Coordinates of C-alpha atoms in Angstrom, one line a residue:
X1 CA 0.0 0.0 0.0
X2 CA 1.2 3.2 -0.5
X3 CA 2.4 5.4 2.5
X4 CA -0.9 8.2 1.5
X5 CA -3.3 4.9 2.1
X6 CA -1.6 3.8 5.3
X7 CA -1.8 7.0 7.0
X8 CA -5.5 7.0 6.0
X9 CA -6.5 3.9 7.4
X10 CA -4.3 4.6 10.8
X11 CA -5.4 7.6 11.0
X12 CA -9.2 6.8 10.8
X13 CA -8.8 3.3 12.4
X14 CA -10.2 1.2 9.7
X15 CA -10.7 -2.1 10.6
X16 CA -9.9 -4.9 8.1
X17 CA -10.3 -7.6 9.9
X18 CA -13.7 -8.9 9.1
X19 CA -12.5 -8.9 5.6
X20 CA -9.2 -10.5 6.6
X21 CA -10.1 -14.1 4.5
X22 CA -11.7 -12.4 1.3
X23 CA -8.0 -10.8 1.4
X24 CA -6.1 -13.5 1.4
X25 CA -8.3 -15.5 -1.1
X26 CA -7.6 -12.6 -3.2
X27 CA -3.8 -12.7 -2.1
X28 CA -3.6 -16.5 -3.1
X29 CA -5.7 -16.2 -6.3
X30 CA -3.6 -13.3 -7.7
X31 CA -0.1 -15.3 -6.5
X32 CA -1.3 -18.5 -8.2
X33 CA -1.7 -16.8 -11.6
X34 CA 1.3 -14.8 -11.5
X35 CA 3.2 -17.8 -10.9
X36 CA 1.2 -19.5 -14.2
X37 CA 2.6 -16.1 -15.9
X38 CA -1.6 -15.2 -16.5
X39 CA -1.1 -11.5 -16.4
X40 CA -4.9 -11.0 -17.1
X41 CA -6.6 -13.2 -14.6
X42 CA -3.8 -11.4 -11.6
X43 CA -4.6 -8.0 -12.9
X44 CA -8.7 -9.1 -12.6
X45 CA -7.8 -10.2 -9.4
X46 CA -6.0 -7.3 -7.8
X47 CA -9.0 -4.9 -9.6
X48 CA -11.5 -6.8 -7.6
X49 CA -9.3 -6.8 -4.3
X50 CA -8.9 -3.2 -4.5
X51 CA -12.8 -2.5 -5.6
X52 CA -13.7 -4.4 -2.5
X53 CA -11.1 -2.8 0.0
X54 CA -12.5 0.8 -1.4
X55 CA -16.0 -0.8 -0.3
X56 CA -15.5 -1.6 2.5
X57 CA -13.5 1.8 3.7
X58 CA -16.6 3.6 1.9
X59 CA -18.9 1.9 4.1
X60 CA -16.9 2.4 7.1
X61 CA -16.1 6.1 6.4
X62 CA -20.3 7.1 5.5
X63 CA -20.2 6.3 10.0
X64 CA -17.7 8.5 10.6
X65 CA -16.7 12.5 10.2
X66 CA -13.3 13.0 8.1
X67 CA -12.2 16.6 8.2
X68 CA -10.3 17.2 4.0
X69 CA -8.5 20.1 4.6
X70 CA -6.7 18.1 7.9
X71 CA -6.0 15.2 5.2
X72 CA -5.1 17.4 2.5
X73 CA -2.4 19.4 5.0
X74 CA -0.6 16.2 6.5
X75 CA -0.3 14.6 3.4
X76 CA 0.6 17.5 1.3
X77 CA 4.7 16.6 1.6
X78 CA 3.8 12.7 0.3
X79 CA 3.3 13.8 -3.6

């Protein structure tokens, strides 16, 4: 993950573990065709593992307040 993405989900406390085994489902899919070379089903794979983790922050983030300029200020240095 990149270090923007980690400071989100620390900073807001995001809590992955109830989707802890769709993750590493996703982890082993994606590492079983990479290792048959099948660039197309791994990129499918890390699409939909990505689609799901934005899901699931979207749905924890609609319960919670998030204050932009804050975000936009500590993470202006990151790129």
């Amino acid at each position: 993950l990149t270090l923007r993405l980690r400071l989100f989900i620390s900073i807001l406390q995001l809590d992955y573990s109830p989707a802890s085994d769709r993750i590493v489902s996703d982890d082993r899919s994606m590492f079983r065709a990479l290792s048959r070379a099948d660039a197309k089903t791994a990129i499918e794979v890390w699409r939909g593992k990505v689609d799901n983790a934005v899901r699931h922050m979207a749905g924890l983030l609609g319960r919670r307040r998030f204050d932009q300029e804050l975000w936009t200020q500590l993470t202006r240095s990151l790129g």
